[in-house]
PDB file of C-alpha atoms in Angstrom:
ATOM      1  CA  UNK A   1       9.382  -3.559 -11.833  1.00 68.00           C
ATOM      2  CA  UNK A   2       5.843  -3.723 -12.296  1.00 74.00           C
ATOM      3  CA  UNK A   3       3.523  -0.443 -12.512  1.00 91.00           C
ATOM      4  CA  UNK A   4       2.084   0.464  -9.436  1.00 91.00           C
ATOM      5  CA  UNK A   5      -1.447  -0.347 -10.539  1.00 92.00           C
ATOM      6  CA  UNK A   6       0.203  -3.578 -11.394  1.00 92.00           C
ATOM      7  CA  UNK A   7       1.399  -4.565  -8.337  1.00 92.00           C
ATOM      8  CA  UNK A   8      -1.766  -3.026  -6.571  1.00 92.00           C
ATOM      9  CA  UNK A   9      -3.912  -5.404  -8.588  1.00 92.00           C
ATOM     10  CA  UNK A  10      -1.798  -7.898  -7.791  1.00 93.00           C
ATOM     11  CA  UNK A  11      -2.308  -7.629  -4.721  1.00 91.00           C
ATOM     12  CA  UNK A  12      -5.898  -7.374  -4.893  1.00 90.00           C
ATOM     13  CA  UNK A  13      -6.165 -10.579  -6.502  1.00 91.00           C
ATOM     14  CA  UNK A  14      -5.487 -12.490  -3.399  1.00 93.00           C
ATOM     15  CA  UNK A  15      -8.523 -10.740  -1.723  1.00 92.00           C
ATOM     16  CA  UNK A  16      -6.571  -9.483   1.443  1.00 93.00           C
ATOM     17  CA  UNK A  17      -8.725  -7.347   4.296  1.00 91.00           C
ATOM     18  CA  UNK A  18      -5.898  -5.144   4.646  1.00 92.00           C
ATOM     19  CA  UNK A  19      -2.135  -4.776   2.808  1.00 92.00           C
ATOM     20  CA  UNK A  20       0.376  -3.321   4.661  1.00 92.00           C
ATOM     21  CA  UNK A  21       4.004  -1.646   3.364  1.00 93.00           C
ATOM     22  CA  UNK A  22       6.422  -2.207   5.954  1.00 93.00           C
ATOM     23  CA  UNK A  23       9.850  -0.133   6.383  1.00 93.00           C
ATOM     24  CA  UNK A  24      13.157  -2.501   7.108  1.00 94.00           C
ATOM     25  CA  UNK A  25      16.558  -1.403   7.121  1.00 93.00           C
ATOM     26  CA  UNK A  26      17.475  -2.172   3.220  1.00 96.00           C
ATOM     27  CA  UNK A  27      14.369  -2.904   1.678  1.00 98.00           C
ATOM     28  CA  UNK A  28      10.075  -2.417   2.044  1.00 96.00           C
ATOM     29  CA  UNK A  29       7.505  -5.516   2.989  1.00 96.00           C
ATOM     30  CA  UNK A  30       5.237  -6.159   0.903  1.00 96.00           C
ATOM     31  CA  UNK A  31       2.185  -7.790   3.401  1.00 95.00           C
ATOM     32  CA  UNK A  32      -1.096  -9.469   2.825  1.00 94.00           C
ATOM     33  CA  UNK A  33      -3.756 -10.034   5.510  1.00 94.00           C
ATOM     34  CA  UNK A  34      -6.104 -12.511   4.615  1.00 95.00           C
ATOM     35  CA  UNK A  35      -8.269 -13.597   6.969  1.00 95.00           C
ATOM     36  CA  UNK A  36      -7.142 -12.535  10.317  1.00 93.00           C
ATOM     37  CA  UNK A  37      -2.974 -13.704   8.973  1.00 96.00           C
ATOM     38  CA  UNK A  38      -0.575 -11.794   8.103  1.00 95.00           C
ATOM     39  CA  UNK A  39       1.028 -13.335   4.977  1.00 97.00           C
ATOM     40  CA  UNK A  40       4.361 -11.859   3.278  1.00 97.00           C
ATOM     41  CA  UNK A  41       3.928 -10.675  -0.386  1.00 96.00           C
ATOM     42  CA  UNK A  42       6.984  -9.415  -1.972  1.00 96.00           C
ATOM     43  CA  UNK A  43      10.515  -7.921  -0.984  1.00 97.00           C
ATOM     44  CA  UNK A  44      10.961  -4.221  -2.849  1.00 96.00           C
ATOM     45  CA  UNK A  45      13.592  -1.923  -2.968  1.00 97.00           C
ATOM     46  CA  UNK A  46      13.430   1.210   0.055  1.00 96.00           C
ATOM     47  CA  UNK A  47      13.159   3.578  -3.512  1.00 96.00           C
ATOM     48  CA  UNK A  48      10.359   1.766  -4.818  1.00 96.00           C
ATOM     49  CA  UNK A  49       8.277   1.230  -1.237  1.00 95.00           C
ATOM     50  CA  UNK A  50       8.723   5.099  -0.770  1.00 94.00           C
ATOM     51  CA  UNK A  51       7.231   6.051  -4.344  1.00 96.00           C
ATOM     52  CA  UNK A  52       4.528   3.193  -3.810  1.00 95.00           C
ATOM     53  CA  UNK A  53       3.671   4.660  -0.863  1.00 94.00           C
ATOM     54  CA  UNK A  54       3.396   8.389  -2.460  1.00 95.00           C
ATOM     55  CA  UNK A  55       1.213   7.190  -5.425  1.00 95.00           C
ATOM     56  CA  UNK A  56      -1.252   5.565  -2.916  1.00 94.00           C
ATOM     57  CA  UNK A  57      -0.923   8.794  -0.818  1.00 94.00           C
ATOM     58  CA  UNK A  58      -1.988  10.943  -3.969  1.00 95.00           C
ATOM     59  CA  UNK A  59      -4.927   8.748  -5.293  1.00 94.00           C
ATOM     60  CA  UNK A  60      -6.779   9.006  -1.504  1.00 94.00           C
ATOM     61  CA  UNK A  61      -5.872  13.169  -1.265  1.00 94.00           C
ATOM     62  CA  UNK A  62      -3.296  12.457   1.722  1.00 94.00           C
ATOM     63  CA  UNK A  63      -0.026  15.017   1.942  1.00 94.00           C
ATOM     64  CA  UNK A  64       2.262  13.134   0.275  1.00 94.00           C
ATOM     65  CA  UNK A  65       4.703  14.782   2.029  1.00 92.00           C
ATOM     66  CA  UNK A  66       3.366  14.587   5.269  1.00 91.00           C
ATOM     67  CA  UNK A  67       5.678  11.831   7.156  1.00 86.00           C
ATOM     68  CA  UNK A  68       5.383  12.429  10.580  1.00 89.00           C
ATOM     69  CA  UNK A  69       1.947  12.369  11.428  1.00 91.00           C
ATOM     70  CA  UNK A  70      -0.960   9.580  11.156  1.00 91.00           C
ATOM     71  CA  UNK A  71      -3.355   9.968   8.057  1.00 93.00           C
ATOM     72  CA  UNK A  72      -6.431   8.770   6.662  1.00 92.00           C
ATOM     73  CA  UNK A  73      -7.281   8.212   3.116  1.00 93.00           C
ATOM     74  CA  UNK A  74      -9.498   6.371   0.568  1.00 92.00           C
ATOM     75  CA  UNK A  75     -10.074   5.872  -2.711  1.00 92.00           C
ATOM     76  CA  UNK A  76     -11.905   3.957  -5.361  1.00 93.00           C
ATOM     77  CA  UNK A  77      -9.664   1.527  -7.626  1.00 91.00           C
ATOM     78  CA  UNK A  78     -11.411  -0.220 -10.823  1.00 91.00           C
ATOM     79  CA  UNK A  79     -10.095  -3.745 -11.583  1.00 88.00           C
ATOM     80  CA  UNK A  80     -11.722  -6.131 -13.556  1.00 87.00           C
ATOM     81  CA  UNK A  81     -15.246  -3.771 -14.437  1.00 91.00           C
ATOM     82  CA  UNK A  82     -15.582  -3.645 -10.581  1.00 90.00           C
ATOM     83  CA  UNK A  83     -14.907  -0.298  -8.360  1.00 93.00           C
ATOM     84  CA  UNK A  84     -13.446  -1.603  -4.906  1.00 90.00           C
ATOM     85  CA  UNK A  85     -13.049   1.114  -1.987  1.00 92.00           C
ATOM     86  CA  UNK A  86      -9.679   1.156  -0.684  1.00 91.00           C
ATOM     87  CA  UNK A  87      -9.412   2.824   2.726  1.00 91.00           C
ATOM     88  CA  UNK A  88      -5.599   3.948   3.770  1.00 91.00           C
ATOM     89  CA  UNK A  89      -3.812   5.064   6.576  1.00 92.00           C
ATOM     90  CA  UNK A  90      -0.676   5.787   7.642  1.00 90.00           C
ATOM     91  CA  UNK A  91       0.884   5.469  11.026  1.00 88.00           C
ATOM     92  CA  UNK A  92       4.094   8.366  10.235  1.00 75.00           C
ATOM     93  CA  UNK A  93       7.558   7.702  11.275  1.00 71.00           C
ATOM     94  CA  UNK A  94       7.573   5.032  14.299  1.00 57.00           C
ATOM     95  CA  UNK A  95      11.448   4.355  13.602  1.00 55.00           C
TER      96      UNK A  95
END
């Protein structure tokens, strides 16, 4: 498996508005929005969603433990000599 910075700029190569991490029952969606559609990105593991969502979490100062309720987040991410703003939130358990 790829670092998370790895798969973040990744990612961030496609030039999405928004990527989204998305629960299922055996496994996390990886998701791409690029302009206005929602695009799948990559299948990972529920262990490897959960820590990908924690490191994001820590690099915008959210409670990483914090599950339940919504949060907001941001952060600045250098790739390629350029500093790009990445905003998060996170909508808690909805299962």
């Amino acid at each position: 498996m790829p670092s998370f910075e790895e798969e973040l700029i990744r990612m961030i190569r496609k030039q999405p508005s928004d990527l989204y991490i998305l629960p299922h029952d055996r496994y996390y969606q990886l998701s791409l929005s690029i302009k206005g559609t929602l695009f799948p990105f990559k299948q990972v593991t529920r262990d490897y969603g959960q820590r990908f969502i924690s490191y994001l979490k820590y690099c915008a100062n959210m409670a990483v433990s914090e599950h339940r309720r919504p949060q907001l987040g941001a952060f600045k991410f250098t790739y390629a000599h350029q500093k790009i703003n990445l905003r998060l939130s996170s909508v808690g358990d909805y299962q």
